Short mmCIF file of C-alpha atoms and ligand atoms in Angstrom, two decimals:
data_model
loop_
_atom_site.label_atom_id
_atom_site.label_comp_id
_atom_site.label_asym_id
_atom_site.label_seq_id
_atom_site.Cartn_x
_atom_site.Cartn_y
_atom_site.Cartn_z
CA MET A 1 -17.99 -12.27 -15.51
CA THR A 2 -18.81 -15.34 -15.06
CA ILE A 3 -16.45 -18.48 -15.26
CA THR A 4 -17.60 -21.70 -16.53
CA THR A 5 -14.39 -23.92 -17.27
CA ILE A 6 -11.45 -24.65 -15.35
CA PRO A 7 -8.42 -24.42 -17.80
CA PRO A 8 -6.26 -28.21 -17.47
CA ARG A 9 -3.17 -28.35 -15.01
CA PRO A 10 -0.76 -25.81 -16.78
CA THR A 11 2.54 -28.01 -18.28
CA LEU A 12 5.09 -26.15 -16.95
CA LEU A 13 4.01 -28.18 -13.49
CA ASP A 14 5.19 -31.45 -15.78
CA ARG A 15 8.07 -30.56 -14.94
CA PRO A 16 8.45 -31.77 -11.13
CA GLU A 17 11.93 -29.54 -10.45
CA GLN A 18 11.70 -25.84 -11.21
CA ASP A 19 14.58 -23.88 -12.44
CA MET A 20 15.53 -20.31 -12.25
CA LEU A 21 15.99 -18.19 -15.70
CA ILE A 22 19.50 -16.41 -15.71
CA GLY A 23 20.69 -15.20 -18.71
CA GLY A 24 17.66 -16.57 -21.10
CA GLN A 25 18.53 -20.33 -19.42
CA ARG A 26 16.73 -22.11 -17.10
CA VAL A 27 19.23 -23.13 -14.65
CA PRO A 28 19.58 -24.96 -11.04
CA ALA A 29 20.47 -23.16 -8.30
CA LEU A 30 24.91 -23.13 -8.22
CA SER A 31 24.19 -24.54 -4.30
CA GLY A 32 22.36 -27.26 -6.00
CA LYS A 33 19.32 -26.18 -2.88
CA ARG A 34 15.79 -26.38 -3.60
CA PHE A 35 12.93 -25.46 -1.64
CA GLU A 36 9.19 -26.84 -2.21
CA THR A 37 5.82 -24.73 -3.18
CA ARG A 38 2.53 -26.02 -2.30
CA ASN A 39 -1.15 -25.96 -2.88
CA PRO A 40 -2.43 -23.85 0.12
CA ALA A 41 -5.85 -25.10 -0.41
CA THR A 42 -4.56 -28.68 -0.80
CA GLY A 43 -1.45 -28.99 0.93
CA GLU A 44 0.14 -30.94 -2.38
CA LEU A 45 3.54 -30.23 -3.65
CA LEU A 46 3.75 -28.81 -7.13
CA ALA A 47 6.72 -27.67 -7.61
CA LEU A 48 11.02 -27.96 -6.15
CA VAL A 49 11.96 -24.78 -7.08
CA ALA A 50 15.60 -23.33 -7.79
CA GLN A 51 16.49 -21.90 -4.21
CA GLY A 52 19.26 -18.91 -5.06
CA GLY A 53 21.79 -17.73 -3.11
CA ALA A 54 23.90 -14.95 -3.37
CA GLU A 55 26.43 -16.14 -5.54
CA ASP A 56 23.34 -16.62 -7.97
CA VAL A 57 22.44 -12.99 -7.22
CA ASP A 58 25.53 -12.18 -8.24
CA ARG A 59 25.54 -14.38 -11.35
CA ALA A 60 22.02 -13.01 -12.62
CA VAL A 61 23.10 -9.62 -11.71
CA ARG A 62 26.13 -10.06 -13.91
CA ALA A 63 23.47 -11.29 -16.46
CA ALA A 64 21.53 -8.22 -16.34
CA ARG A 65 24.38 -5.81 -16.62
CA ALA A 66 25.44 -7.23 -19.97
CA ALA A 67 22.37 -6.68 -21.76
CA LEU A 68 22.42 -3.54 -20.29
CA CYS A 69 26.06 -3.50 -22.32
CA GLY A 70 24.61 -5.45 -25.43
CA PRO A 71 22.39 -4.41 -28.15
CA TRP A 72 19.30 -4.17 -26.07
CA GLY A 73 21.37 -1.02 -24.68
CA ARG A 74 21.46 0.48 -27.93
CA MET A 75 17.75 -0.41 -29.23
CA LYS A 76 15.58 2.23 -29.83
CA GLY A 77 12.16 3.37 -28.08
CA ALA A 78 9.90 2.10 -31.19
CA GLU A 79 12.15 -1.41 -31.31
CA ARG A 80 11.28 -2.21 -27.34
CA GLN A 81 7.83 -0.89 -27.87
CA ARG A 82 6.91 -3.53 -30.57
CA ILE A 83 8.84 -6.01 -28.14
CA MET A 84 6.32 -4.96 -25.55
CA LEU A 85 2.93 -5.52 -27.70
CA ARG A 86 3.99 -8.46 -28.63
CA LEU A 87 4.66 -9.78 -25.20
CA ALA A 88 1.33 -7.89 -24.03
CA ASP A 89 -0.24 -10.03 -26.26
CA LEU A 90 1.67 -13.33 -25.46
CA VAL A 91 0.89 -12.45 -21.88
CA GLU A 92 -3.09 -12.12 -22.83
CA ALA A 93 -2.85 -15.81 -24.75
CA HIS A 94 -1.36 -17.55 -22.22
CA TYR A 95 -3.74 -15.96 -19.44
CA GLU A 96 -5.86 -18.60 -18.48
CA GLU A 97 -2.67 -20.41 -17.49
CA LEU A 98 -0.72 -17.95 -15.75
CA ALA A 99 -3.94 -17.58 -13.68
CA MET A 100 -3.98 -21.05 -12.89
CA LEU A 101 -0.38 -21.38 -11.65
CA ASP A 102 -1.36 -18.46 -9.48
CA THR A 103 -4.51 -20.07 -8.10
CA LEU A 104 -2.67 -22.78 -7.63
CA ASP A 105 0.59 -21.49 -6.05
CA LEU A 106 -1.45 -18.97 -3.74
CA GLY A 107 -4.89 -20.33 -3.51
CA ALA A 108 -6.77 -17.51 -4.85
CA PRO A 109 -10.09 -18.76 -6.70
CA TYR A 110 -9.52 -18.46 -10.47
CA SER A 111 -12.74 -17.15 -10.92
CA ARG A 112 -10.49 -13.81 -9.16
CA THR A 113 -7.36 -14.40 -10.74
CA ILE A 114 -8.38 -14.96 -14.21
CA LEU A 115 -9.36 -11.19 -13.75
CA GLY A 116 -6.22 -9.70 -14.30
CA LYS A 117 -6.03 -10.56 -18.01
CA ALA A 118 -7.57 -7.33 -19.00
CA ARG A 119 -5.04 -5.35 -16.72
CA ALA A 120 -1.62 -7.35 -17.40
CA GLY A 121 -2.27 -6.59 -21.24
CA SER A 122 -3.38 -2.95 -20.54
CA LEU A 123 -0.58 -2.40 -18.13
CA LEU A 124 2.12 -3.87 -21.02
CA ARG A 125 0.87 -1.55 -23.64
CA TYR A 126 0.61 1.18 -21.38
CA TYR A 127 4.20 1.36 -20.63
CA ALA A 128 5.01 0.61 -24.00
CA GLY A 129 3.70 3.19 -24.97
CA GLN A 130 5.98 5.40 -22.87
CA ALA A 131 8.68 3.71 -24.50
CA THR A 132 8.51 6.06 -27.29
CA LEU A 133 7.61 9.08 -25.06
CA ILE A 134 11.40 9.50 -23.58
CA ALA A 135 12.64 12.44 -23.83
CA GLY A 136 15.37 15.27 -22.60
CA GLU A 137 14.38 18.98 -22.98
CA THR A 138 16.58 21.86 -24.44
CA LEU A 139 16.80 24.21 -21.35
CA ASP A 140 17.72 28.11 -21.98
CA ASN A 141 20.29 29.22 -19.58
CA SER A 142 21.77 32.96 -18.63
CA ALA A 143 25.48 31.30 -17.99
CA PRO A 144 28.16 33.70 -19.80
CA GLY A 145 28.82 33.38 -22.94
CA ASP A 146 27.40 31.57 -26.31
CA VAL A 147 26.59 28.21 -24.27
CA LEU A 148 23.64 25.52 -25.11
CA SER A 149 22.27 23.33 -22.18
CA HIS A 150 20.15 20.43 -22.87
CA THR A 151 19.31 17.22 -21.07
CA ILE A 152 19.36 13.12 -21.62
CA LYS A 153 17.24 10.81 -20.45
CA GLU A 154 19.12 7.20 -19.95
CA PRO A 155 18.34 4.32 -17.83
CA VAL A 156 18.89 4.06 -14.78
CA GLY A 157 20.52 0.26 -15.17
CA VAL A 158 20.17 -3.21 -13.64
CA VAL A 159 16.82 -2.90 -11.68
CA ALA A 160 16.26 -5.86 -8.92
CA ALA A 161 12.53 -6.33 -7.92
CA ILE A 162 11.48 -8.31 -5.05
CA ASN A 163 7.82 -9.10 -4.82
CA PRO A 164 5.37 -10.35 -2.21
CA TRP A 165 3.04 -13.41 -2.61
CA ASN A 166 -0.38 -12.23 -3.15
CA GLY A 167 -0.63 -11.31 -6.62
CA PRO A 168 1.84 -12.65 -8.56
CA ILE A 169 1.73 -12.58 -12.33
CA GLY A 170 0.41 -8.91 -11.66
CA MET A 171 3.34 -7.99 -9.43
CA SER A 172 5.58 -9.40 -12.66
CA VAL A 173 4.12 -7.36 -15.16
CA TRP A 174 3.76 -4.51 -13.21
CA LYS A 175 7.38 -4.32 -12.39
CA ALA A 176 8.69 -5.28 -15.89
CA GLY A 177 6.80 -2.99 -17.62
CA PRO A 178 8.70 0.24 -16.80
CA VAL A 179 11.65 -1.91 -16.84
CA LEU A 180 11.45 -2.87 -20.37
CA ALA A 181 9.85 0.54 -21.53
CA SER A 182 13.17 2.63 -19.66
CA GLY A 183 15.29 0.20 -21.82
CA CYS A 184 16.33 -1.10 -18.01
CA THR A 185 17.12 -4.48 -17.44
CA LEU A 186 15.42 -6.57 -14.20
CA VAL A 187 16.44 -9.60 -11.70
CA MET A 188 13.18 -10.00 -10.12
CA LYS A 189 12.89 -12.27 -7.09
CA PRO A 190 9.24 -13.64 -6.70
CA ALA A 191 7.99 -14.58 -3.39
CA GLU A 192 9.15 -18.16 -1.99
CA GLN A 193 5.32 -19.04 -1.69
CA THR A 194 4.07 -18.26 -4.85
CA PRO A 195 7.39 -18.01 -7.39
CA LEU A 196 6.05 -20.40 -10.05
CA SER A 197 4.37 -17.46 -13.08
CA ALA A 198 6.97 -15.28 -12.63
CA LEU A 199 9.12 -18.48 -14.18
CA ARG A 200 6.26 -18.44 -17.07
CA PHE A 201 6.36 -14.83 -17.36
CA GLY A 202 10.14 -15.14 -17.90
CA GLU A 203 10.03 -17.74 -20.61
CA LEU A 204 7.29 -15.11 -22.53
CA CYS A 205 9.53 -12.32 -22.49
CA LEU A 206 12.13 -14.49 -24.25
CA GLU A 207 9.45 -15.64 -26.55
CA ALA A 208 8.33 -12.17 -27.26
CA GLY A 209 11.92 -11.12 -28.33
CA VAL A 210 13.15 -9.53 -24.75
CA PRO A 211 16.82 -10.33 -25.67
CA GLU A 212 18.64 -12.77 -23.34
CA GLY A 213 19.39 -11.42 -19.76
CA VAL A 214 17.38 -8.69 -19.83
CA ILE A 215 14.61 -10.38 -17.50
CA ASN A 216 15.89 -12.67 -15.10
CA ILE A 217 14.03 -14.39 -12.45
CA LEU A 218 15.51 -15.36 -9.28
CA THR A 219 13.76 -17.53 -7.04
CA GLY A 220 14.93 -18.25 -3.77
CA MET A 221 14.10 -16.99 -0.12
CA GLY A 222 14.66 -13.89 1.63
CA ASP A 223 18.31 -14.32 1.68
CA ALA A 224 18.11 -13.64 -2.22
CA GLY A 225 16.36 -10.78 -1.53
CA ALA A 226 19.33 -9.40 1.18
CA ALA A 227 22.02 -10.37 -1.48
CA LEU A 228 19.93 -8.52 -4.45
CA SER A 229 19.57 -5.33 -1.88
CA SER A 230 23.07 -4.70 -0.78
CA HIS A 231 24.44 -6.12 -4.48
CA PRO A 232 27.21 -3.07 -5.93
CA GLY A 233 25.82 -4.10 -9.66
CA VAL A 234 21.87 -3.18 -8.46
CA ASP A 235 21.17 0.48 -9.55
CA LYS A 236 17.74 0.66 -8.24
CA ILE A 237 15.60 -1.32 -6.23
CA ALA A 238 11.82 -1.88 -6.81
CA PHE A 239 10.37 -3.31 -3.72
CA THR A 240 6.59 -4.27 -3.12
CA GLY A 241 6.38 -5.64 0.34
CA SER A 242 5.96 -5.70 4.30
CA THR A 243 7.10 -3.12 6.12
CA GLY A 244 9.51 -4.13 8.20
CA VAL A 245 11.74 -5.98 5.01
CA GLY A 246 11.09 -2.40 3.51
CA GLU A 247 13.14 -0.87 6.26
CA LYS A 248 15.73 -3.77 5.75
CA ILE A 249 16.09 -2.82 2.40
CA LEU A 250 16.90 0.91 2.61
CA HIS A 251 19.15 0.19 5.03
CA ALA A 252 20.54 -2.83 2.43
CA ALA A 253 20.66 -0.01 -0.50
CA ALA A 254 22.30 2.88 1.55
CA ALA A 255 26.02 1.47 0.69
CA SER A 256 26.00 1.84 -2.61
CA MET A 257 23.14 4.55 -3.13
CA LYS A 258 21.37 2.61 -4.79
CA ARG A 259 17.73 3.94 -6.04
CA VAL A 260 14.39 2.59 -4.15
CA THR A 261 10.74 2.42 -4.16
CA VAL A 262 9.16 1.20 -1.72
CA GLU A 263 5.10 -0.36 -1.95
CA LEU A 264 4.51 -1.25 1.96
CA GLY A 265 1.44 -2.59 4.07
CA GLY A 266 -1.43 -0.73 5.00
CA LYS A 267 -4.21 -0.36 7.46
CA SER A 268 -6.68 1.39 4.82
CA PRO A 269 -10.08 3.13 6.64
CA ASN A 270 -13.24 2.53 4.58
CA ILE A 271 -15.98 5.37 6.02
CA VAL A 272 -19.70 4.89 5.14
CA PHE A 273 -21.24 8.16 5.94
CA ALA A 274 -25.05 7.99 6.71
CA ASP A 275 -26.31 9.41 3.71
CA ALA A 276 -24.14 6.78 1.47
CA ASP A 277 -26.27 4.06 -1.07
CA LEU A 278 -25.99 1.38 1.18
CA ASP A 279 -26.90 -1.18 -1.70
CA LYS A 280 -23.65 -0.14 -3.00
CA ALA A 281 -21.15 -0.17 0.10
CA VAL A 282 -22.47 -2.97 2.14
CA PRO A 283 -20.84 -5.41 -0.56
CA ALA A 284 -18.02 -3.54 -1.35
CA ALA A 285 -17.14 -2.54 2.34
CA ALA A 286 -17.08 -6.51 2.69
CA MET A 287 -15.24 -7.44 -0.40
CA ALA A 288 -12.55 -4.27 0.18
CA VAL A 289 -11.42 -6.43 2.88
CA PHE A 290 -12.21 -10.27 2.10
CA ALA A 291 -11.17 -10.33 -1.52
CA ASN A 292 -8.48 -12.42 -1.91
CA ALA A 293 -9.04 -13.59 1.53
CA GLY A 294 -8.00 -10.44 3.07
CA GLN A 295 -3.95 -10.57 1.62
CA ILE A 296 -4.26 -7.10 -0.38
CA CYS A 297 -1.89 -4.25 0.83
CA SER A 298 -4.68 -1.62 0.54
CA ALA A 299 -7.56 -3.83 1.91
CA GLY A 300 -10.16 -1.84 3.78
CA THR A 301 -9.65 -2.85 7.38
CA ARG A 302 -11.06 -0.51 9.49
CA LEU A 303 -14.47 0.33 8.59
CA PHE A 304 -15.84 3.70 9.97
CA VAL A 305 -19.55 3.93 10.21
CA GLN A 306 -22.16 6.92 11.17
CA SER A 307 -23.63 6.44 13.88
CA PRO A 308 -27.48 6.99 12.40
CA ILE A 309 -27.42 3.89 10.18
CA ARG A 310 -24.68 1.96 11.91
CA ALA A 311 -27.07 -0.79 13.32
CA GLU A 312 -28.91 -1.02 9.98
CA PHE A 313 -25.43 -1.24 7.96
CA MET A 314 -23.55 -4.14 10.34
CA GLU A 315 -27.05 -6.19 10.18
CA ARG A 316 -26.56 -6.15 6.38
CA LEU A 317 -22.53 -6.36 6.47
CA ALA A 318 -22.71 -9.26 8.80
CA ALA A 319 -25.76 -10.94 6.17
CA PHE A 320 -24.01 -10.46 3.17
CA THR A 321 -20.88 -11.90 4.74
CA LYS A 322 -21.97 -15.31 5.73
CA THR A 323 -23.35 -15.69 1.86
CA ILE A 324 -19.44 -15.70 0.90
CA ARG A 325 -18.88 -19.02 -0.25
CA VAL A 326 -15.30 -19.87 0.54
CA GLY A 327 -13.47 -23.01 -0.72
CA ASP A 328 -12.43 -24.81 -3.54
CA PRO A 329 -10.26 -22.31 -5.74
CA LEU A 330 -11.05 -24.46 -8.65
CA ASN A 331 -14.96 -23.97 -7.95
CA PRO A 332 -16.09 -21.71 -10.65
CA GLU A 333 -18.81 -20.59 -8.13
CA THR A 334 -16.05 -19.77 -5.32
CA GLN A 335 -15.49 -16.10 -3.96
CA ILE A 336 -12.76 -16.85 -1.44
CA GLY A 337 -10.05 -19.55 -1.58
CA PRO A 338 -7.48 -20.26 1.97
CA VAL A 339 -4.67 -17.84 3.24
CA VAL A 340 -1.35 -18.87 1.75
CA SER A 341 0.34 -20.60 4.36
CA ALA A 342 -0.11 -22.27 7.46
CA LEU A 343 2.29 -19.64 8.98
CA GLN A 344 0.23 -16.87 7.60
CA MET A 345 -2.97 -18.48 8.89
CA ASP A 346 -1.28 -18.85 12.33
CA ARG A 347 -0.73 -15.40 12.43
CA ILE A 348 -3.99 -14.37 11.40
CA LEU A 349 -5.78 -16.86 14.11
CA GLY A 350 -3.46 -14.87 16.72
CA PHE A 351 -4.83 -11.55 15.39
CA MET A 352 -8.52 -12.86 16.16
CA ASP A 353 -7.32 -14.45 19.99
CA SER A 354 -6.06 -11.20 20.47
CA ALA A 355 -9.56 -9.28 19.45
CA VAL A 356 -11.41 -11.47 21.78
CA ALA A 357 -8.78 -11.06 24.63
CA GLU A 358 -9.17 -7.23 24.24
CA GLY A 359 -12.97 -7.05 24.10
CA ALA A 360 -14.20 -7.09 20.38
CA SER A 361 -17.73 -8.91 19.83
CA THR A 362 -17.27 -11.33 17.36
CA LEU A 363 -20.16 -9.93 14.54
CA ALA A 364 -19.11 -13.44 11.76
CA GLY A 365 -16.37 -15.93 11.56
CA GLY A 366 -13.29 -15.81 13.78
CA THR A 367 -12.43 -19.11 13.51
CA ARG A 368 -10.64 -21.34 10.52
CA LEU A 369 -12.95 -24.10 8.74
CA SER A 370 -13.28 -27.41 9.07
CA GLY A 371 -14.47 -30.07 7.44
CA ALA A 372 -14.31 -31.65 3.97
CA GLY A 373 -12.38 -29.75 1.81
CA TYR A 374 -11.11 -27.17 4.29
CA ASP A 375 -9.13 -29.58 6.45
CA ASP A 376 -5.89 -29.80 4.14
CA GLY A 377 -6.05 -26.27 3.18
CA TYR A 378 -5.85 -23.25 5.60
CA PHE A 379 -9.25 -21.96 5.36
CA LEU A 380 -10.47 -19.10 7.22
CA ALA A 381 -14.33 -17.34 8.00
CA PRO A 382 -14.65 -13.97 6.82
CA THR A 383 -14.84 -12.08 10.00
CA ILE A 384 -15.81 -9.12 11.79
CA PHE A 385 -15.23 -7.45 14.72
CA ASP A 386 -17.11 -5.32 15.97
CA ASN A 387 -17.18 -2.53 18.91
CA VAL A 388 -13.33 -2.39 18.14
CA THR A 389 -11.77 0.62 19.78
CA ASP A 390 -9.04 2.63 18.36
CA ASP A 391 -6.51 1.55 20.56
CA MET A 392 -6.38 -2.56 20.23
CA THR A 393 -3.76 -4.69 18.81
CA ILE A 394 -6.41 -5.66 15.35
CA ALA A 395 -7.38 -1.76 15.21
CA ARG A 396 -3.37 -1.05 14.65
CA GLU A 397 -1.41 -3.54 13.49
CA GLU A 398 -1.60 -4.99 9.30
CA ILE A 399 -3.30 -8.72 9.76
CA PHE A 400 -3.39 -9.52 5.66
CA GLY A 401 -6.48 -11.63 6.14
CA PRO A 402 -10.17 -11.71 6.43
CA VAL A 403 -11.16 -9.78 9.16
CA LEU A 404 -12.34 -6.40 9.58
CA SER A 405 -12.45 -4.16 12.25
CA ALA A 406 -15.55 -1.76 12.85
CA PHE A 407 -15.97 1.38 14.50
CA SER A 408 -18.81 4.24 14.61
CA PHE A 409 -18.28 7.83 14.60
CA ASP A 410 -20.13 10.79 14.59
CA THR A 411 -18.73 14.11 12.66
CA ILE A 412 -16.29 14.16 9.58
CA GLU A 413 -13.91 15.78 11.72
CA GLU A 414 -13.55 13.14 14.07
CA VAL A 415 -13.53 10.42 11.56
CA LEU A 416 -10.49 12.43 9.61
CA GLU A 417 -8.49 12.43 12.97
CA ARG A 418 -9.21 8.73 13.61
CA ALA A 419 -8.61 7.79 10.27
CA ASN A 420 -5.57 9.20 9.83
CA ALA A 421 -4.55 8.00 13.01
CA THR A 422 -2.41 5.29 11.91
CA PRO A 423 1.50 5.36 10.69
CA PHE A 424 0.37 3.98 7.09
CA GLY A 425 -1.31 5.69 4.32
CA LEU A 426 -2.11 3.60 1.40
CA GLY A 427 -5.67 3.10 0.67
CA SER A 428 -8.93 4.81 1.74
CA GLY A 429 -12.59 4.48 1.39
CA VAL A 430 -15.33 6.83 1.22
CA TRP A 431 -19.07 6.43 1.25
CA THR A 432 -21.50 9.41 0.64
CA ARG A 433 -23.76 11.02 -1.60
CA ASP A 434 -22.56 14.40 -0.90
CA LEU A 435 -20.09 16.53 -2.60
CA ALA A 436 -18.89 18.70 -0.29
CA THR A 437 -18.07 15.54 2.01
CA ALA A 438 -16.82 13.64 -0.73
CA HIS A 439 -14.13 16.50 -1.42
CA ARG A 440 -12.90 17.30 2.07
CA MET A 441 -12.89 13.88 3.00
CA ALA A 442 -10.75 13.27 -0.36
CA ARG A 443 -8.22 16.35 0.73
CA GLY A 444 -9.04 15.47 4.67
CA ILE A 445 -6.65 11.69 4.29
CA ARG A 446 -3.42 11.11 4.24
CA ALA A 447 -3.40 8.45 2.05
CA GLY A 448 -2.04 7.34 -1.63
CA SER A 449 -5.09 6.49 -3.27
CA VAL A 450 -9.10 7.79 -1.93
CA TRP A 451 -11.99 5.99 -3.69
CA VAL A 452 -15.23 7.41 -3.08
CA ASN A 453 -18.61 5.00 -3.95
CA CYS A 454 -15.99 2.71 -5.24
CA TYR A 455 -12.86 0.59 -3.59
CA GLN A 456 -9.35 -0.87 -4.51
CA MET A 457 -10.01 0.76 -8.03
CA LEU A 458 -6.47 0.67 -10.08
CA ASP A 459 -5.31 1.97 -13.63
CA PRO A 460 -2.44 1.93 -15.90
CA GLY A 461 -2.72 5.60 -15.86
CA VAL A 462 -3.02 6.24 -12.50
CA PRO A 463 -0.57 6.53 -9.79
CA PHE A 464 -0.61 4.16 -7.20
CA GLY A 465 1.57 3.90 -3.77
CA GLY A 466 1.86 5.30 -0.21
CA TYR A 467 1.90 7.80 2.56
CA GLY A 468 4.28 7.24 5.57
CA MET A 469 4.97 4.05 7.03
CA SER A 470 2.95 2.68 3.65
CA GLY A 471 6.25 3.36 1.70
CA PHE A 472 6.81 6.49 -1.30
CA GLY A 473 7.49 6.05 -5.31
CA ARG A 474 4.22 5.81 -7.30
CA GLU A 475 3.41 3.21 -9.78
CA SER A 476 1.71 3.42 -12.75
CA GLY A 477 0.71 6.96 -13.99
CA PRO A 478 2.61 9.00 -16.51
CA GLN A 479 5.74 9.62 -13.63
CA HIS A 480 6.41 6.25 -12.75
CA ILE A 481 8.97 6.13 -15.67
CA GLU A 482 11.05 8.94 -14.38
CA ASP A 483 11.96 6.69 -11.09
CA TYR A 484 13.95 4.43 -14.18
CA LEU A 485 15.40 7.14 -15.71
CA GLU A 486 18.37 8.93 -14.95
CA THR A 487 18.92 13.05 -16.08
CA LYS A 488 21.73 13.93 -17.52
CA ALA A 489 22.94 17.65 -18.17
CA VAL A 490 24.70 18.44 -21.40
CA TRP A 491 26.63 21.72 -21.52
CA ILE A 492 27.90 23.07 -25.36
CA LYS A 493 30.43 25.57 -25.38
CA LEU A 494 30.06 27.24 -28.89
CA ASP A 495 32.38 30.33 -28.28
P1 NAP B 1 7.46 -9.76 2.92
O1 NAP B 1 7.38 -10.99 4.03
O2 NAP B 1 8.00 -7.97 2.90
O3 NAP B 1 8.45 -10.59 1.73
C1 NAP B 1 8.16 -9.86 0.37
C2 NAP B 1 9.45 -9.98 -0.84
O4 NAP B 1 10.80 -9.69 0.16
C3 NAP B 1 9.39 -11.52 -0.54
O5 NAP B 1 10.03 -12.06 -1.75
C4 NAP B 1 10.70 -11.87 0.51
O6 NAP B 1 10.87 -13.47 0.46
C5 NAP B 1 11.95 -11.05 0.49
N1 NAP B 1 12.53 -10.67 1.77
C6 NAP B 1 12.15 -10.79 2.68
N2 NAP B 1 13.48 -10.60 3.68
C7 NAP B 1 14.09 -9.89 2.68
C8 NAP B 1 15.18 -9.04 3.44
N3 NAP B 1 15.49 -9.37 4.23
N4 NAP B 1 15.63 -8.53 2.00
C9 NAP B 1 14.95 -8.45 1.10
N5 NAP B 1 14.41 -8.93 0.38
C10 NAP B 1 13.11 -9.64 1.49
O7 NAP B 1 6.27 -9.61 2.20
P2 NAP B 1 5.05 -10.69 1.85
O8 NAP B 1 4.75 -10.84 2.95
O9 NAP B 1 5.32 -11.43 0.89
O10 NAP B 1 3.84 -10.00 1.51
C11 NAP B 1 2.90 -8.88 2.20
C12 NAP B 1 3.16 -7.51 2.46
O11 NAP B 1 3.49 -7.07 1.38
C13 NAP B 1 2.20 -7.06 3.39
O12 NAP B 1 2.59 -6.27 4.32
C14 NAP B 1 1.57 -5.90 2.27
O13 NAP B 1 0.68 -5.10 2.68
C15 NAP B 1 2.43 -5.80 1.53
N6 NAP B 1 2.17 -5.69 0.22
C16 NAP B 1 2.32 -4.31 -0.64
C17 NAP B 1 1.63 -3.74 -1.79
C18 NAP B 1 1.68 -2.05 -2.24
O14 NAP B 1 1.82 -2.07 -3.27
N7 NAP B 1 2.30 -1.86 -1.58
C19 NAP B 1 1.29 -4.85 -2.30
C20 NAP B 1 1.48 -6.51 -1.98
C21 NAP B 1 1.50 -6.38 -1.04
P3 NAP B 1 10.43 -14.25 0.98
O15 NAP B 1 9.61 -14.79 0.09
O16 NAP B 1 11.37 -15.61 1.40
O17 NAP B 1 10.04 -13.85 2.27
MG1 MG B 2 7.18 -13.57 2.69
#
């Protein structure tokens, strides 16, 4: 899709102070505290956002509980579906504004954020479809006497969603879909770096007819997330974020035995065999890691290229990488914007230093970008490290920046073992024209998604999630909604 015009500045930003959304009302934090959210491309202050604390978490959870006990809890699936379809239309109608909020808040180019429009609409419509498909079963039993047994599916209750910053509006929609379809209620905490589009999404939910208190947006920092994950009134947590915070959430949830699903970090392998179509594999291997400035959980950060084509592949990859346009997110030509914050930039630069210190060679990038248009933001050059060994820091740890580590390999057996030698297991790519190689790799890789001759495909109907330290639970796909439902067995004695 070619973008020619950039929409106006979202009117949400006319209000310099942004409040939370609790029980259908935009309210400040009870403490009165606020935090800044800034544009990482320019440093501009976008808004002062209500900083929710434990007492606000409590209010939001109570509002969500009250909504569950109100008309929403008695609403039929078909009525929830009607509301969700209206929401899908509204989100699409306002997507330019939502995409602009993310572009300003996250720094992702508008040419990228606007691409989320089709996915947001189709996610909401997919889950809307599921709202009328929820069904218990009548199950035969062998118990003595005349006794019937059947199951009833019920919403699990109050859900807490805790989100990362790397795809804000898409993440809000993805979390809200199964909540609305199942008849649960939600307290959603967007990341501190990118709270704005979630607030606008909450307003659109109200406009679509989602009753007050069903979707609450609790802005705040990590302590608000921690208060949510230990609040006894929360029945389920849907967390997307780092593995470290995921571990904390599991501990916090244990005391009240909450249902938990966690979508965490990754260190995904992307594997190119000598018979691959290089015209496709070269740009795809670059964008598998550089898209969104490398801030994608399933980014293909470990590139394995089979020895016979290695020299040619790396040369073409470096040439392609040098054509990538990094810069102003509001320029329609821009492909990659800044990373989200100074903290994140410094972390990534630290990984780059470690690569050089540990003996990797720099094939492209390796630095912060400076000069006109760059100095006020956190822009990094797309970076390729060559001659990386499996034990280097950059080969093992999630960097979450535009940094690719390149390795070579000889055989399928060898590359499978090395690709799987990580505690993570989120995404993976395989490039080959050979059917047997494709199938053997798809079976052998330990990861939630295997993309063959493509990368980063997502669809509402296909499950996405992790193995190992990349978490558990699957979002999207026909089974996702099960995580939002309880199953009750009913026995009726007839004699
Ligand atoms: P993060 O630091 O783990 O933060 C995620 C969310 O958790 C934020 O809202 C954060 O609040 C909150 N939080 C922080 N401390 C908490 C605590 N003790 N208890 C509860 N919540 C807490 O992750 P991030 O840096 O925003 O995002 C990057 C990470 O997310 C990467 O590791 C990436 O791989 C992962 N990710 C995974 C997927 C997936 O689907 N598997 C998708 C996208 C991203 P603050 O905003 O205040 O920090
Ligand atoms: Mg964070």
